[in-house]
XYZ file of C-alpha atoms in Angstrom:
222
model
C 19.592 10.757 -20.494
C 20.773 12.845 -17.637
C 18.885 15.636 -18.387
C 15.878 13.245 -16.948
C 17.204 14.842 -14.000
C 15.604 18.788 -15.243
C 12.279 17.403 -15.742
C 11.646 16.049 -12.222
C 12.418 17.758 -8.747
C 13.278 15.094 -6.686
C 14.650 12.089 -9.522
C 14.950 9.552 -6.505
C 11.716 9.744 -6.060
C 10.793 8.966 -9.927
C 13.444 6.227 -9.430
C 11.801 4.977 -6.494
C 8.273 4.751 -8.138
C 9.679 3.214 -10.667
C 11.239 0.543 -8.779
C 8.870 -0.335 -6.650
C 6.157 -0.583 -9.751
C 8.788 -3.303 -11.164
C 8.809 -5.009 -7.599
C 5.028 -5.082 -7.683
C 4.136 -6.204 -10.915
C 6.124 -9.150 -10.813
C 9.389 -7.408 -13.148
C 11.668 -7.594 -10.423
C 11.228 -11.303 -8.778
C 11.644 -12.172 -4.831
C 15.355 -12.482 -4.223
C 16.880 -10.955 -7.099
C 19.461 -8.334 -7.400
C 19.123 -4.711 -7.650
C 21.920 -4.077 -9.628
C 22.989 0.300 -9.278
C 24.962 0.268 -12.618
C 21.618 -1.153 -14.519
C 19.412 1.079 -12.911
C 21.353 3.858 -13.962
C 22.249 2.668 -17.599
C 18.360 2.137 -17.999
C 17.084 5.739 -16.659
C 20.775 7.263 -17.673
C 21.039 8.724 -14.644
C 24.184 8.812 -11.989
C 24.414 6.944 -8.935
C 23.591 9.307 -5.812
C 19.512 9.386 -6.977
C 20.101 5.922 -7.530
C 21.216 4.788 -4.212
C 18.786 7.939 -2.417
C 15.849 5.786 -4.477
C 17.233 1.957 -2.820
C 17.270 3.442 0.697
C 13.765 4.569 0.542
C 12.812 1.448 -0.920
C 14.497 -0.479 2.264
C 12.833 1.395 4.322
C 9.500 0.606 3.181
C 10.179 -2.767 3.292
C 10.536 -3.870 -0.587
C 13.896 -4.253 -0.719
C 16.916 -5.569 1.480
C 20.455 -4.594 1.716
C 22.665 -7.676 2.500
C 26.467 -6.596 3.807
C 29.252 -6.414 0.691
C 26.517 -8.552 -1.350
C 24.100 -5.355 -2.137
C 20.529 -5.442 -1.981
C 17.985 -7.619 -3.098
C 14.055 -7.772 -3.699
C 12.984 -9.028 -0.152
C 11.201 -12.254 0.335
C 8.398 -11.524 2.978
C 7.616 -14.359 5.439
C 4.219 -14.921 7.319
C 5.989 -13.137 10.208
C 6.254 -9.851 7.987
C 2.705 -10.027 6.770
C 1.261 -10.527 10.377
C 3.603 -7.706 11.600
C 2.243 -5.368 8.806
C -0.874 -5.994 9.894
C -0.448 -5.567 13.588
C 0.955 -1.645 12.882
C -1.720 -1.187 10.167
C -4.529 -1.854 12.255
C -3.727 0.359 15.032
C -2.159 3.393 12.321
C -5.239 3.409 9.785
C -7.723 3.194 12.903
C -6.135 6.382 14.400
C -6.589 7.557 10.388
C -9.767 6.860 10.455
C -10.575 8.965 13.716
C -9.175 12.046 12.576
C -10.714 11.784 9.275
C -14.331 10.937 11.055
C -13.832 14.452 12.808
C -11.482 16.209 10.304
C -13.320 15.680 7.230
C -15.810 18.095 5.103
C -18.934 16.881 4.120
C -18.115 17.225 0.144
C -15.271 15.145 0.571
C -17.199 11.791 0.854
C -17.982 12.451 -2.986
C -13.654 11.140 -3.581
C -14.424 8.188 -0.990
C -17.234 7.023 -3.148
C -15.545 7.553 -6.379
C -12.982 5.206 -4.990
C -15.408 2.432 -3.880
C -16.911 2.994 -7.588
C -13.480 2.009 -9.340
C -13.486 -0.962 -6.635
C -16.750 -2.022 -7.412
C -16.521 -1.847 -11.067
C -12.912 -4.009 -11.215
C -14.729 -6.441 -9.077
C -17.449 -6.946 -11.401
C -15.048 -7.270 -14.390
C -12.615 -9.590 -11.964
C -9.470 -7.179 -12.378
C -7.569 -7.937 -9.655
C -4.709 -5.531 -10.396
C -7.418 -2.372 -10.855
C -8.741 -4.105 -7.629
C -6.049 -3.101 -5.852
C -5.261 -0.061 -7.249
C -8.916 1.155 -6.105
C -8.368 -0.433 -3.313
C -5.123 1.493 -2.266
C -6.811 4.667 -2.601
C -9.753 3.698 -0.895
C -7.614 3.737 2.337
C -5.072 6.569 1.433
C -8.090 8.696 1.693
C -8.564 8.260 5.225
C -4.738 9.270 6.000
C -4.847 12.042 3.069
C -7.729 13.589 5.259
C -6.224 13.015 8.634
C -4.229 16.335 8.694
C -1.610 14.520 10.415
C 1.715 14.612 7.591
C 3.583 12.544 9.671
C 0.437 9.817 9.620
C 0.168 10.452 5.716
C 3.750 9.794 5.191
C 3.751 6.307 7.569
C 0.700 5.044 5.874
C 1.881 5.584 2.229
C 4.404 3.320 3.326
C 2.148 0.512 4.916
C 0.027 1.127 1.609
C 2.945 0.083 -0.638
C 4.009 -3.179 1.154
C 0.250 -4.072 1.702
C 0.006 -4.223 -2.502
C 2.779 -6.280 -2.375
C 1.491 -8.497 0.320
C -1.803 -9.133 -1.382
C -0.113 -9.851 -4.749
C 2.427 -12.911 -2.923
C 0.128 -14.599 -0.319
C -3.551 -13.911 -1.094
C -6.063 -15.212 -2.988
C -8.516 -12.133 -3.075
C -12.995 -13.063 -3.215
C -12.871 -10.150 -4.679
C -16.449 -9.646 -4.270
C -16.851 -10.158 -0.823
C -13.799 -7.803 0.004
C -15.383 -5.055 -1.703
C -18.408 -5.113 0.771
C -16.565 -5.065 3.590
C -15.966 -1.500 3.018
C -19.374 -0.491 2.836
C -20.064 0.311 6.705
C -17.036 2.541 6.601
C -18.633 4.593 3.375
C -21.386 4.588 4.917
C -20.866 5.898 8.330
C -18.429 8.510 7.532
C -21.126 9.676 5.023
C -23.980 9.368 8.177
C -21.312 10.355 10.607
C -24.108 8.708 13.158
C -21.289 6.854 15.153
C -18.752 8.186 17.327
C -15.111 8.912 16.211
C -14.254 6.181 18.740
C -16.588 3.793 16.989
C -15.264 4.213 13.823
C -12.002 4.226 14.593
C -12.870 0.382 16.266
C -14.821 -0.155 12.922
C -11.662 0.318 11.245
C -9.502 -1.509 13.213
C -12.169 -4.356 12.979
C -11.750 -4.247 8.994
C -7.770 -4.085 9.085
C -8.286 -7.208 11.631
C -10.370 -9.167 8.849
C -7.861 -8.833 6.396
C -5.228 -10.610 8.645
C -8.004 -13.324 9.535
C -8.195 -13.604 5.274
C -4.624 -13.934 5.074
C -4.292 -16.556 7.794
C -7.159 -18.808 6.413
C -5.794 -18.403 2.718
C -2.361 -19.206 3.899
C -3.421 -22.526 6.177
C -5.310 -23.378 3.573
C -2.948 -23.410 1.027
C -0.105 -25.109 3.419
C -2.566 -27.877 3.413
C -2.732 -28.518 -0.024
């Protein structure tokens, strides 16, 4: 129904979320077709919001456009996880800097609301709410960065590292959950430097891609 487009203020946007959510949970499969005409038959919508939603989606990585083919879910390689990494762990460590020196007191009450959600999906083994947590465990530190242009890069990082997760690793959930509990509980004590928790940061980022590397030799040896 094209009158979709009166209940939402940006409709690529919408069209983008919903995208990407199909790309995530599996919907759309690695390498398949984004086809314009079904997108638009499904939300009954026309084809500039359409194409507006595919080119943010190639941007953040979850989609590709191949020349007079169209564009397709992308399949990441080890290369792209690595990469993603690499940017993350400088990016979130700056994050977590300004958010060490930005941040009011009260708002440490969100952070542990978010490690509550992790904490109780990891006792009940939900991956999926896992992740979800998860995710906004680490937007916090860019939401309270007061840096838009760091908010709006890291959103992005945030989506491709769900999708990451979900293709090459298996998660201990358990023992990932606990290796946020120095950051909760430092920005809560705020009895290291900025500097040091900006390294204790970057030292978490760094032991996911040591996770993903060990899961993925493992699994090549298999």
């Amino acid at each position: 129904m094209k009158n979709n487009q009166k209940h939402f203020q940006n409709l690529s946007e919408f069209l983008f979320d919903k995208i990407a959510e199909n790309i995530l949970n599996g919907n759309y499969k690695v390498g398949q077709k984004i086809v314009e005409n079904t997108i638009m038959e499904e939300f009954d919508v026309s084809k500039s919001p359409v194409r507006e939603a595919l080119q943010l989606l190639i941007k953040v990585g979850l989609i590709e456009y191949k020349p007079r083919r169209g564009c397709y879910v992308k399949t990441i390689s080890v290369k792209d996880v690595v990469n993603h990494y690499l940017v993350r762990n400088s990016v979130e460590g700056l994050a977590a800097r300004l958010t060490y020196q930005e941040m009011p007191a009260e708002a440490i009450k969100e952070l542990k609301t978010y490690y509550n959600m992790m904490k109780e999906a990891a006792d009940k083994n939900d991956l999926r709410a896992y992740l979800d947590s998860h995710d906004l465990f680490h937007e916090f530190f860019a939401e309270n960065s007061k840096n838009e242009i760091l908010i709006d890069f890291c959103r992005s990082l945030r989506i491709q590292n769900i999708r990451y997760r979900l293709q090459f690793l298996n998660i201990n959930i358990q023992h990932d959950l606990h290796t946020h509990d120095d950051l909760l509980m430092h920005l809560e004590s705020k009895d290291i430097s900025p500097q040091d928790f900006q390294v204790l940061m970057e030292e978490h980022i760094q032991h996911g891609l040591d996770s993903f590397q060990k899961s993925f030799n493992a699994t090549n040896k298999q």
